């Protein structure tokens, strides 16, 4: 899963722009995360627990920051630890 997310960073490079906080390309990366998260999670969840994918998806998508504010904080880290 993490290898896939890292590959997306290469596929969706930062936009050259003057901006004090964050990069607008992050929004495209996060949009892709939200769209593909259930499929990614399904690759690591045992077949007998496939129903958990719907419960785990918000934890993964909230693990990598807020696409509206383009920020990241300890709440996001907590989501990631919960997802693990």
mmCIF file of N, CA and C in Angstrom:
data_model
loop_
_atom_site.group_PDB
_atom_site.id
_atom_site.type_symbol
_atom_site.label_atom_id
_atom_site.label_comp_id
_atom_site.label_asym_id
_atom_site.label_seq_id
_atom_site.Cartn_x
_atom_site.Cartn_y
_atom_site.Cartn_z
ATOM 1 N N UNK A 1 0.835 -1.193 0.000
ATOM 2 C CA UNK A 1 0.000 0.000 0.000
ATOM 3 C C UNK A 1 0.876 1.251 0.000
ATOM 4 N N UNK A 2 1.845 1.298 0.902
ATOM 5 C CA UNK A 2 2.693 2.487 0.982
ATOM 6 C C UNK A 2 3.530 2.674 -0.276
ATOM 7 N N UNK A 3 3.953 1.579 -0.890
ATOM 8 C CA UNK A 3 4.690 1.678 -2.147
ATOM 9 C C UNK A 3 3.848 2.307 -3.242
ATOM 10 N N UNK A 4 2.579 1.955 -3.289
ATOM 11 C CA UNK A 4 1.662 2.542 -4.269
ATOM 12 C C UNK A 4 1.491 4.029 -4.016
ATOM 13 N N UNK A 5 1.293 4.398 -2.756
ATOM 14 C CA UNK A 5 1.120 5.814 -2.421
ATOM 15 C C UNK A 5 2.364 6.621 -2.770
ATOM 16 N N UNK A 6 3.518 6.023 -2.540
ATOM 17 C CA UNK A 6 4.772 6.694 -2.885
ATOM 18 C C UNK A 6 4.915 6.846 -4.402
ATOM 19 N N UNK A 7 4.504 5.848 -5.147
ATOM 20 C CA UNK A 7 4.565 5.923 -6.614
ATOM 21 C C UNK A 7 3.686 7.057 -7.133
ATOM 22 N N UNK A 8 2.562 7.296 -6.479
ATOM 23 C CA UNK A 8 1.687 8.394 -6.893
ATOM 24 C C UNK A 8 2.364 9.750 -6.741
ATOM 25 N N UNK A 9 3.274 9.862 -5.773
ATOM 26 C CA UNK A 9 4.007 11.114 -5.589
ATOM 27 C C UNK A 9 4.833 11.413 -6.834
ATOM 28 N N UNK A 10 5.387 10.371 -7.436
ATOM 29 C CA UNK A 10 6.155 10.537 -8.668
ATOM 30 C C UNK A 10 5.212 10.864 -9.828
ATOM 31 N N UNK A 11 4.073 10.204 -9.877
ATOM 32 C CA UNK A 11 3.107 10.419 -10.957
ATOM 33 C C UNK A 11 2.411 11.781 -10.864
ATOM 34 N N UNK A 12 2.288 12.307 -9.662
ATOM 35 C CA UNK A 12 1.626 13.602 -9.444
ATOM 36 C C UNK A 12 2.646 14.529 -8.793
ATOM 37 N N UNK A 13 3.579 15.064 -9.572
ATOM 38 C CA UNK A 13 4.648 15.880 -8.998
ATOM 39 C C UNK A 13 4.125 17.232 -8.499
ATOM 40 N N UNK A 14 4.898 17.869 -7.617
ATOM 41 C CA UNK A 14 4.518 19.199 -7.141
ATOM 42 C C UNK A 14 4.379 20.187 -8.301
ATOM 43 N N UNK A 15 3.454 21.099 -8.154
ATOM 44 C CA UNK A 15 3.247 22.155 -9.143
ATOM 45 C C UNK A 15 4.197 23.297 -8.814
ATOM 46 N N UNK A 16 4.864 23.814 -9.807
ATOM 47 C CA UNK A 16 5.733 24.974 -9.588
ATOM 48 C C UNK A 16 4.824 26.183 -9.425
ATOM 49 N N UNK A 17 4.773 26.696 -8.204
ATOM 50 C CA UNK A 17 3.852 27.782 -7.881
ATOM 51 C C UNK A 17 4.371 28.528 -6.658
ATOM 52 N N UNK A 18 4.083 29.791 -6.587
ATOM 53 C CA UNK A 18 4.412 30.495 -5.343
ATOM 54 C C UNK A 18 3.305 30.219 -4.318
ATOM 55 N N UNK A 19 3.671 29.576 -3.236
ATOM 56 C CA UNK A 19 2.685 29.279 -2.205
ATOM 57 C C UNK A 19 3.410 29.077 -0.891
ATOM 58 N N UNK A 20 2.930 29.721 0.126
ATOM 59 C CA UNK A 20 3.578 29.635 1.420
ATOM 60 C C UNK A 20 3.350 28.282 2.081
ATOM 61 N N UNK A 21 2.136 27.775 2.006
ATOM 62 C CA UNK A 21 1.816 26.527 2.670
ATOM 63 C C UNK A 21 1.326 25.495 1.661
ATOM 64 N N UNK A 22 1.946 24.350 1.627
ATOM 65 C CA UNK A 22 1.498 23.247 0.803
ATOM 66 C C UNK A 22 1.608 23.473 -0.688
ATOM 67 N N UNK A 23 1.309 22.451 -1.417
ATOM 68 C CA UNK A 23 1.357 22.500 -2.868
ATOM 69 C C UNK A 23 0.022 21.983 -3.389
ATOM 70 N N UNK A 24 -0.531 22.681 -4.357
ATOM 71 C CA UNK A 24 -1.848 22.349 -4.879
ATOM 72 C C UNK A 24 -1.903 20.936 -5.490
ATOM 73 N N UNK A 25 -0.773 20.385 -5.898
ATOM 74 C CA UNK A 25 -0.758 19.027 -6.451
ATOM 75 C C UNK A 25 -1.199 18.006 -5.402
ATOM 76 N N UNK A 26 -1.021 18.351 -4.135
ATOM 77 C CA UNK A 26 -1.455 17.458 -3.063
ATOM 78 C C UNK A 26 -2.942 17.134 -3.185
ATOM 79 N N UNK A 27 -3.723 18.101 -3.606
ATOM 80 C CA UNK A 27 -5.166 17.854 -3.734
ATOM 81 C C UNK A 27 -5.454 16.756 -4.754
ATOM 82 N N UNK A 28 -4.707 16.739 -5.843
ATOM 83 C CA UNK A 28 -4.884 15.681 -6.842
ATOM 84 C C UNK A 28 -4.468 14.330 -6.275
ATOM 85 N N UNK A 29 -3.367 14.325 -5.519
ATOM 86 C CA UNK A 29 -2.891 13.095 -4.898
ATOM 87 C C UNK A 29 -3.936 12.576 -3.908
ATOM 88 N N UNK A 30 -4.461 13.459 -3.092
ATOM 89 C CA UNK A 30 -5.447 13.056 -2.078
ATOM 90 C C UNK A 30 -6.753 12.596 -2.722
ATOM 91 N N UNK A 31 -7.141 13.227 -3.801
ATOM 92 C CA UNK A 31 -8.350 12.805 -4.527
ATOM 93 C C UNK A 31 -8.182 11.374 -5.036
ATOM 94 N N UNK A 32 -7.007 11.081 -5.542
ATOM 95 C CA UNK A 32 -6.730 9.719 -6.016
ATOM 96 C C UNK A 32 -6.755 8.736 -4.845
ATOM 97 N N UNK A 33 -6.183 9.140 -3.715
ATOM 98 C CA UNK A 33 -6.217 8.296 -2.520
ATOM 99 C C UNK A 33 -7.655 7.954 -2.143
ATOM 100 N N UNK A 34 -8.504 8.954 -2.100
ATOM 101 C CA UNK A 34 -9.903 8.729 -1.724
ATOM 102 C C UNK A 34 -10.610 7.807 -2.708
ATOM 103 N N UNK A 35 -10.297 7.943 -3.977
ATOM 104 C CA UNK A 35 -10.941 7.113 -4.993
ATOM 105 C C UNK A 35 -10.470 5.665 -4.949
ATOM 106 N N UNK A 36 -9.196 5.451 -4.658
ATOM 107 C CA UNK A 36 -8.623 4.112 -4.754
ATOM 108 C C UNK A 36 -8.383 3.417 -3.416
ATOM 109 N N UNK A 37 -8.646 4.105 -2.312
ATOM 110 C CA UNK A 37 -8.377 3.536 -0.986
ATOM 111 C C UNK A 37 -9.053 2.190 -0.749
ATOM 112 N N UNK A 38 -10.338 2.040 -1.059
ATOM 113 C CA UNK A 38 -10.950 0.727 -0.797
ATOM 114 C C UNK A 38 -10.237 -0.426 -1.513
ATOM 115 N N UNK A 39 -9.843 -0.208 -2.741
ATOM 116 C CA UNK A 39 -9.137 -1.257 -3.487
ATOM 117 C C UNK A 39 -7.766 -1.539 -2.874
ATOM 118 N N UNK A 40 -7.067 -0.489 -2.448
ATOM 119 C CA UNK A 40 -5.758 -0.670 -1.821
ATOM 120 C C UNK A 40 -5.883 -1.463 -0.527
ATOM 121 N N UNK A 41 -6.850 -1.096 0.276
ATOM 122 C CA UNK A 41 -7.041 -1.775 1.561
ATOM 123 C C UNK A 41 -7.425 -3.233 1.342
ATOM 124 N N UNK A 42 -8.232 -3.492 0.340
ATOM 125 C CA UNK A 42 -8.662 -4.865 0.056
ATOM 126 C C UNK A 42 -7.486 -5.781 -0.259
ATOM 127 N N UNK A 43 -6.365 -5.213 -0.701
ATOM 128 C CA UNK A 43 -5.197 -6.045 -1.014
ATOM 129 C C UNK A 43 -4.490 -6.552 0.237
ATOM 130 N N UNK A 44 -4.759 -5.954 1.384
ATOM 131 C CA UNK A 44 -4.068 -6.367 2.614
ATOM 132 C C UNK A 44 -5.007 -6.936 3.679
ATOM 133 N N UNK A 45 -6.294 -6.940 3.402
ATOM 134 C CA UNK A 45 -7.275 -7.465 4.356
ATOM 135 C C UNK A 45 -7.622 -8.895 3.947
ATOM 136 N N UNK A 46 -7.592 -9.819 4.897
ATOM 137 C CA UNK A 46 -7.962 -11.206 4.567
ATOM 138 C C UNK A 46 -9.392 -11.284 4.028
ATOM 139 N N UNK A 47 -9.631 -12.254 3.175
ATOM 140 C CA UNK A 47 -10.956 -12.428 2.566
ATOM 141 C C UNK A 47 -12.068 -12.483 3.610
ATOM 142 N N UNK A 48 -11.822 -13.129 4.718
ATOM 143 C CA UNK A 48 -12.844 -13.277 5.746
ATOM 144 C C UNK A 48 -13.201 -11.948 6.415
ATOM 145 N N UNK A 49 -12.365 -10.929 6.192
ATOM 146 C CA UNK A 49 -12.596 -9.629 6.829
ATOM 147 C C UNK A 49 -12.864 -8.520 5.811
ATOM 148 N N UNK A 50 -13.263 -8.862 4.596
ATOM 149 C CA UNK A 50 -13.497 -7.868 3.538
ATOM 150 C C UNK A 50 -14.520 -6.809 3.947
ATOM 151 N N UNK A 51 -15.433 -7.162 4.809
ATOM 152 C CA UNK A 51 -16.420 -6.192 5.276
ATOM 153 C C UNK A 51 -15.790 -5.041 6.040
ATOM 154 N N UNK A 52 -14.587 -5.238 6.542
ATOM 155 C CA UNK A 52 -13.889 -4.194 7.297
ATOM 156 C C UNK A 52 -13.340 -3.089 6.396
ATOM 157 N N UNK A 53 -13.262 -3.337 5.110
ATOM 158 C CA UNK A 53 -12.704 -2.341 4.188
ATOM 159 C C UNK A 53 -13.459 -1.020 4.294
ATOM 160 N N UNK A 54 -14.764 -1.086 4.350
ATOM 161 C CA UNK A 54 -15.575 0.133 4.431
ATOM 162 C C UNK A 54 -15.302 0.880 5.745
ATOM 163 N N UNK A 55 -14.987 0.149 6.793
ATOM 164 C CA UNK A 55 -14.688 0.776 8.083
ATOM 165 C C UNK A 55 -13.263 1.344 8.118
ATOM 166 N N UNK A 56 -12.341 0.707 7.437
ATOM 167 C CA UNK A 56 -10.945 1.127 7.448
ATOM 168 C C UNK A 56 -10.638 2.273 6.487
ATOM 169 N N UNK A 57 -11.432 2.419 5.455
ATOM 170 C CA UNK A 57 -11.161 3.425 4.426
ATOM 171 C C UNK A 57 -11.041 4.842 4.983
ATOM 172 N N UNK A 58 -11.954 5.319 5.817
ATOM 173 C CA UNK A 58 -11.802 6.691 6.324
ATOM 174 C C UNK A 58 -10.519 6.893 7.138
ATOM 175 N N UNK A 59 -10.093 5.861 7.843
ATOM 176 C CA UNK A 59 -8.852 6.000 8.611
ATOM 177 C C UNK A 59 -7.658 6.206 7.685
ATOM 178 N N UNK A 60 -7.631 5.468 6.581
ATOM 179 C CA UNK A 60 -6.523 5.642 5.636
ATOM 180 C C UNK A 60 -6.599 6.999 4.941
ATOM 181 N N UNK A 61 -7.768 7.372 4.461
ATOM 182 C CA UNK A 61 -7.871 8.631 3.711
ATOM 183 C C UNK A 61 -7.622 9.848 4.593
ATOM 184 N N UNK A 62 -7.935 9.734 5.883
ATOM 185 C CA UNK A 62 -7.686 10.852 6.803
ATOM 186 C C UNK A 62 -6.266 10.835 7.370
ATOM 187 N N UNK A 63 -5.490 9.827 7.018
ATOM 188 C CA UNK A 63 -4.120 9.695 7.523
ATOM 189 C C UNK A 63 -3.125 10.639 6.870
ATOM 190 N N UNK A 64 -3.478 11.160 5.718
ATOM 191 C CA UNK A 64 -2.500 11.913 4.939
ATOM 192 C C UNK A 64 -2.838 13.386 4.804
ATOM 193 N N UNK A 65 -3.572 13.909 5.752
ATOM 194 C CA UNK A 65 -3.828 15.347 5.764
ATOM 195 C C UNK A 65 -5.193 15.727 5.229
ATOM 196 N N UNK A 66 -5.409 17.023 5.217
ATOM 197 C CA UNK A 66 -6.682 17.601 4.789
ATOM 198 C C UNK A 66 -6.496 18.282 3.442
ATOM 199 N N UNK A 67 -7.233 17.835 2.442
ATOM 200 C CA UNK A 67 -7.065 18.359 1.082
ATOM 201 C C UNK A 67 -7.630 19.767 0.921
ATOM 202 N N UNK A 68 -8.550 20.157 1.770
ATOM 203 C CA UNK A 68 -9.100 21.507 1.675
ATOM 204 C C UNK A 68 -8.103 22.531 2.217
ATOM 205 N N UNK A 69 -7.596 22.251 3.395
ATOM 206 C CA UNK A 69 -6.659 23.189 4.035
ATOM 207 C C UNK A 69 -5.199 22.927 3.647
ATOM 208 N N UNK A 70 -4.956 21.792 3.017
ATOM 209 C CA UNK A 70 -3.597 21.340 2.698
ATOM 210 C C UNK A 70 -2.728 21.424 3.956
ATOM 211 N N UNK A 71 -3.165 20.694 4.972
ATOM 212 C CA UNK A 71 -2.394 20.663 6.213
ATOM 213 C C UNK A 71 -2.318 19.239 6.749
ATOM 214 N N UNK A 72 -1.489 19.072 7.763
ATOM 215 C CA UNK A 72 -1.247 17.771 8.350
ATOM 216 C C UNK A 72 -0.960 17.972 9.820
ATOM 217 N N UNK A 73 -1.493 17.103 10.660
ATOM 218 C CA UNK A 73 -1.250 17.250 12.091
ATOM 219 C C UNK A 73 -1.347 15.927 12.821
ATOM 220 N N UNK A 74 -1.298 16.008 14.140
ATOM 221 C CA UNK A 74 -1.272 14.802 14.966
ATOM 222 C C UNK A 74 -2.550 13.977 14.836
ATOM 223 N N UNK A 75 -3.665 14.604 14.549
ATOM 224 C CA UNK A 75 -4.901 13.846 14.329
ATOM 225 C C UNK A 75 -4.795 12.942 13.124
ATOM 226 N N UNK A 76 -4.076 13.418 12.105
ATOM 227 C CA UNK A 76 -3.883 12.603 10.903
ATOM 228 C C UNK A 76 -2.974 11.414 11.222
ATOM 229 N N UNK A 77 -1.945 11.664 12.012
ATOM 230 C CA UNK A 77 -1.056 10.581 12.426
ATOM 231 C C UNK A 77 -1.821 9.536 13.234
ATOM 232 N N UNK A 78 -2.729 9.990 14.079
ATOM 233 C CA UNK A 78 -3.543 9.075 14.882
ATOM 234 C C UNK A 78 -4.409 8.202 13.988
ATOM 235 N N UNK A 79 -4.976 8.780 12.944
ATOM 236 C CA UNK A 79 -5.755 7.993 11.994
ATOM 237 C C UNK A 79 -4.904 6.903 11.358
ATOM 238 N N UNK A 80 -3.664 7.238 11.017
ATOM 239 C CA UNK A 80 -2.794 6.246 10.398
ATOM 240 C C UNK A 80 -2.499 5.097 11.358
ATOM 241 N N UNK A 81 -2.205 5.427 12.599
ATOM 242 C CA UNK A 81 -1.934 4.384 13.583
ATOM 243 C C UNK A 81 -3.171 3.507 13.792
ATOM 244 N N UNK A 82 -4.342 4.103 13.781
ATOM 245 C CA UNK A 82 -5.587 3.337 13.909
ATOM 246 C C UNK A 82 -5.774 2.426 12.697
ATOM 247 N N UNK A 83 -5.481 2.954 11.516
ATOM 248 C CA UNK A 83 -5.609 2.155 10.300
ATOM 249 C C UNK A 83 -4.690 0.937 10.345
ATOM 250 N N UNK A 84 -3.459 1.152 10.833
ATOM 251 C CA UNK A 84 -2.520 0.016 10.929
ATOM 252 C C UNK A 84 -3.082 -1.088 11.809
#
